[in-house]
């Protein structure tokens, strides 16, 4: 319409219409060099989440974070002492397969939870 208004004629086979058929290149020559390193704060957080989300032992359906959060909830609801918590966690660590990564003390649990900036 605009081109007709200014009496500008473009032939059917001109390069003007061929621009609409251009497909983007599959890879850009600078694509690999433009990747950025993650923000250090976010990288630290994701690394911590990865550690916390590790399965308790090979083949376990529970993660370290799942056990920590459930046991912390049990400790609080039952007004359990730190000593009682430690004894239960040490027993749990002994009862599970040897390759388990159970945190067997209240101190270790608090350290993990605080590293994720969660309240204890």
mmCIF file of C-alpha atoms in Angstrom:
data_model
loop_
_atom_site.group_PDB
_atom_site.id
_atom_site.type_symbol
_atom_site.label_atom_id
_atom_site.label_comp_id
_atom_site.label_asym_id
_atom_site.label_seq_id
_atom_site.Cartn_x
_atom_site.Cartn_y
_atom_site.Cartn_z
ATOM 1 C CA UNK A 1 0.000 0.000 0.000
ATOM 2 C CA UNK A 2 2.649 2.488 0.985
ATOM 3 C CA UNK A 3 4.751 1.588 -2.019
ATOM 4 C CA UNK A 4 1.740 2.035 -4.292
ATOM 5 C CA UNK A 5 1.032 5.437 -2.785
ATOM 6 C CA UNK A 6 4.458 6.735 -3.752
ATOM 7 C CA UNK A 7 4.218 4.990 -7.117
ATOM 8 C CA UNK A 8 7.125 2.692 -6.318
ATOM 9 C CA UNK A 9 7.107 -0.460 -8.428
ATOM 10 C CA UNK A 10 8.827 -3.652 -7.375
ATOM 11 C CA UNK A 11 8.886 -6.551 -9.749
ATOM 12 C CA UNK A 12 7.687 -9.999 -8.653
ATOM 13 C CA UNK A 13 11.149 -11.559 -8.667
ATOM 14 C CA UNK A 14 12.923 -8.719 -6.916
ATOM 15 C CA UNK A 15 15.119 -9.071 -3.885
ATOM 16 C CA UNK A 16 12.572 -7.139 -1.786
ATOM 17 C CA UNK A 17 10.222 -10.115 -1.584
ATOM 18 C CA UNK A 18 13.019 -12.631 -1.160
ATOM 19 C CA UNK A 19 13.825 -11.202 2.296
ATOM 20 C CA UNK A 20 10.670 -12.763 3.681
ATOM 21 C CA UNK A 21 11.987 -16.200 2.713
ATOM 22 C CA UNK A 22 15.297 -15.904 4.544
ATOM 23 C CA UNK A 23 15.794 -18.532 7.232
ATOM 24 C CA UNK A 24 18.076 -17.848 10.184
ATOM 25 C CA UNK A 25 21.400 -19.648 10.200
ATOM 26 C CA UNK A 26 21.510 -22.717 12.408
ATOM 27 C CA UNK A 27 24.586 -21.547 14.274
ATOM 28 C CA UNK A 28 26.125 -18.176 14.680
ATOM 29 C CA UNK A 29 29.944 -17.929 14.523
ATOM 30 C CA UNK A 30 30.055 -16.126 17.884
ATOM 31 C CA UNK A 31 27.516 -18.376 19.613
ATOM 32 C CA UNK A 32 30.052 -20.318 21.692
ATOM 33 C CA UNK A 33 32.023 -17.298 22.813
ATOM 34 C CA UNK A 34 28.942 -15.414 24.009
ATOM 35 C CA UNK A 35 28.043 -17.797 26.841
ATOM 36 C CA UNK A 36 28.423 -16.168 30.230
ATOM 37 C CA UNK A 37 29.516 -17.693 33.479
ATOM 38 C CA UNK A 38 26.660 -17.835 35.982
ATOM 39 C CA UNK A 39 26.371 -15.144 38.599
ATOM 40 C CA UNK A 40 28.590 -16.271 41.532
ATOM 41 C CA UNK A 41 25.770 -15.841 44.063
ATOM 42 C CA UNK A 42 23.362 -17.975 42.041
ATOM 43 C CA UNK A 43 26.074 -20.527 41.272
ATOM 44 C CA UNK A 44 26.787 -20.938 44.985
ATOM 45 C CA UNK A 45 23.075 -21.360 45.706
ATOM 46 C CA UNK A 46 22.593 -23.927 42.924
ATOM 47 C CA UNK A 47 25.659 -25.838 44.116
ATOM 48 C CA UNK A 48 24.216 -25.931 47.639
ATOM 49 C CA UNK A 49 20.829 -27.083 46.357
ATOM 50 C CA UNK A 50 22.550 -29.813 44.357
ATOM 51 C CA UNK A 51 24.343 -31.020 47.502
ATOM 52 C CA UNK A 52 21.159 -30.849 49.575
ATOM 53 C CA UNK A 53 19.086 -32.577 46.908
ATOM 54 C CA UNK A 54 21.458 -35.556 46.573
ATOM 55 C CA UNK A 55 19.832 -38.926 47.220
ATOM 56 C CA UNK A 56 20.453 -40.334 50.690
ATOM 57 C CA UNK A 57 22.112 -43.444 49.294
ATOM 58 C CA UNK A 58 22.214 -45.141 45.913
ATOM 59 C CA UNK A 59 18.644 -46.021 44.928
ATOM 60 C CA UNK A 60 16.987 -44.048 47.739
ATOM 61 C CA UNK A 61 13.769 -42.188 47.029
ATOM 62 C CA UNK A 62 14.641 -39.605 49.687
ATOM 63 C CA UNK A 63 17.050 -36.707 49.379
ATOM 64 C CA UNK A 64 19.287 -35.305 52.074
ATOM 65 C CA UNK A 65 17.109 -32.180 52.205
ATOM 66 C CA UNK A 66 13.902 -34.241 52.541
ATOM 67 C CA UNK A 67 15.291 -36.112 55.551
ATOM 68 C CA UNK A 68 16.670 -32.946 57.142
ATOM 69 C CA UNK A 69 13.386 -31.055 56.777
ATOM 70 C CA UNK A 70 11.269 -33.976 58.053
ATOM 71 C CA UNK A 71 13.549 -34.623 61.020
ATOM 72 C CA UNK A 72 13.682 -30.921 61.871
ATOM 73 C CA UNK A 73 9.879 -30.875 61.820
ATOM 74 C CA UNK A 74 9.739 -33.921 64.140
ATOM 75 C CA UNK A 75 12.286 -32.323 66.487
ATOM 76 C CA UNK A 76 10.276 -29.113 66.747
ATOM 77 C CA UNK A 77 6.828 -30.733 67.064
ATOM 78 C CA UNK A 78 8.039 -33.038 69.855
ATOM 79 C CA UNK A 79 10.225 -30.491 71.636
ATOM 80 C CA UNK A 80 13.157 -32.877 71.206
ATOM 81 C CA UNK A 81 16.532 -31.970 72.642
ATOM 82 C CA UNK A 82 19.585 -31.645 70.425
ATOM 83 C CA UNK A 83 21.041 -34.676 72.173
ATOM 84 C CA UNK A 84 17.946 -36.752 71.360
ATOM 85 C CA UNK A 85 18.028 -35.557 67.750
ATOM 86 C CA UNK A 86 21.709 -36.484 67.446
ATOM 87 C CA UNK A 87 21.100 -39.968 68.885
ATOM 88 C CA UNK A 88 18.262 -40.687 66.442
ATOM 89 C CA UNK A 89 20.257 -39.406 63.459
ATOM 90 C CA UNK A 90 23.345 -41.421 64.460
ATOM 91 C CA UNK A 91 21.187 -44.544 64.727
ATOM 92 C CA UNK A 92 19.604 -43.792 61.333
ATOM 93 C CA UNK A 93 23.068 -43.365 59.789
ATOM 94 C CA UNK A 94 24.118 -46.775 61.156
ATOM 95 C CA UNK A 95 20.868 -48.457 60.045
ATOM 96 C CA UNK A 96 21.083 -47.322 56.411
ATOM 97 C CA UNK A 97 23.550 -48.682 53.818
ATOM 98 C CA UNK A 98 27.160 -47.622 54.309
ATOM 99 C CA UNK A 99 27.191 -45.187 51.388
ATOM 100 C CA UNK A 100 24.468 -42.995 52.957
ATOM 101 C CA UNK A 101 24.943 -39.260 53.387
ATOM 102 C CA UNK A 102 22.751 -38.729 56.455
ATOM 103 C CA UNK A 103 23.751 -35.708 58.516
ATOM 104 C CA UNK A 104 24.122 -37.297 61.933
ATOM 105 C CA UNK A 105 24.147 -34.177 64.120
ATOM 106 C CA UNK A 106 21.953 -31.176 64.767
ATOM 107 C CA UNK A 107 24.941 -28.915 64.111
ATOM 108 C CA UNK A 108 25.473 -30.342 60.599
ATOM 109 C CA UNK A 109 21.753 -30.028 59.870
ATOM 110 C CA UNK A 110 21.678 -26.381 60.977
ATOM 111 C CA UNK A 111 24.754 -25.642 58.894
ATOM 112 C CA UNK A 112 23.111 -27.086 55.759
ATOM 113 C CA UNK A 113 19.792 -25.310 56.322
ATOM 114 C CA UNK A 114 21.458 -21.967 57.008
ATOM 115 C CA UNK A 115 23.651 -22.296 53.915
ATOM 116 C CA UNK A 116 20.408 -22.348 51.911
ATOM 117 C CA UNK A 117 19.289 -19.157 53.717
ATOM 118 C CA UNK A 118 16.398 -20.997 55.366
ATOM 119 C CA UNK A 119 15.394 -20.392 58.990
ATOM 120 C CA UNK A 120 16.287 -22.977 61.635
#
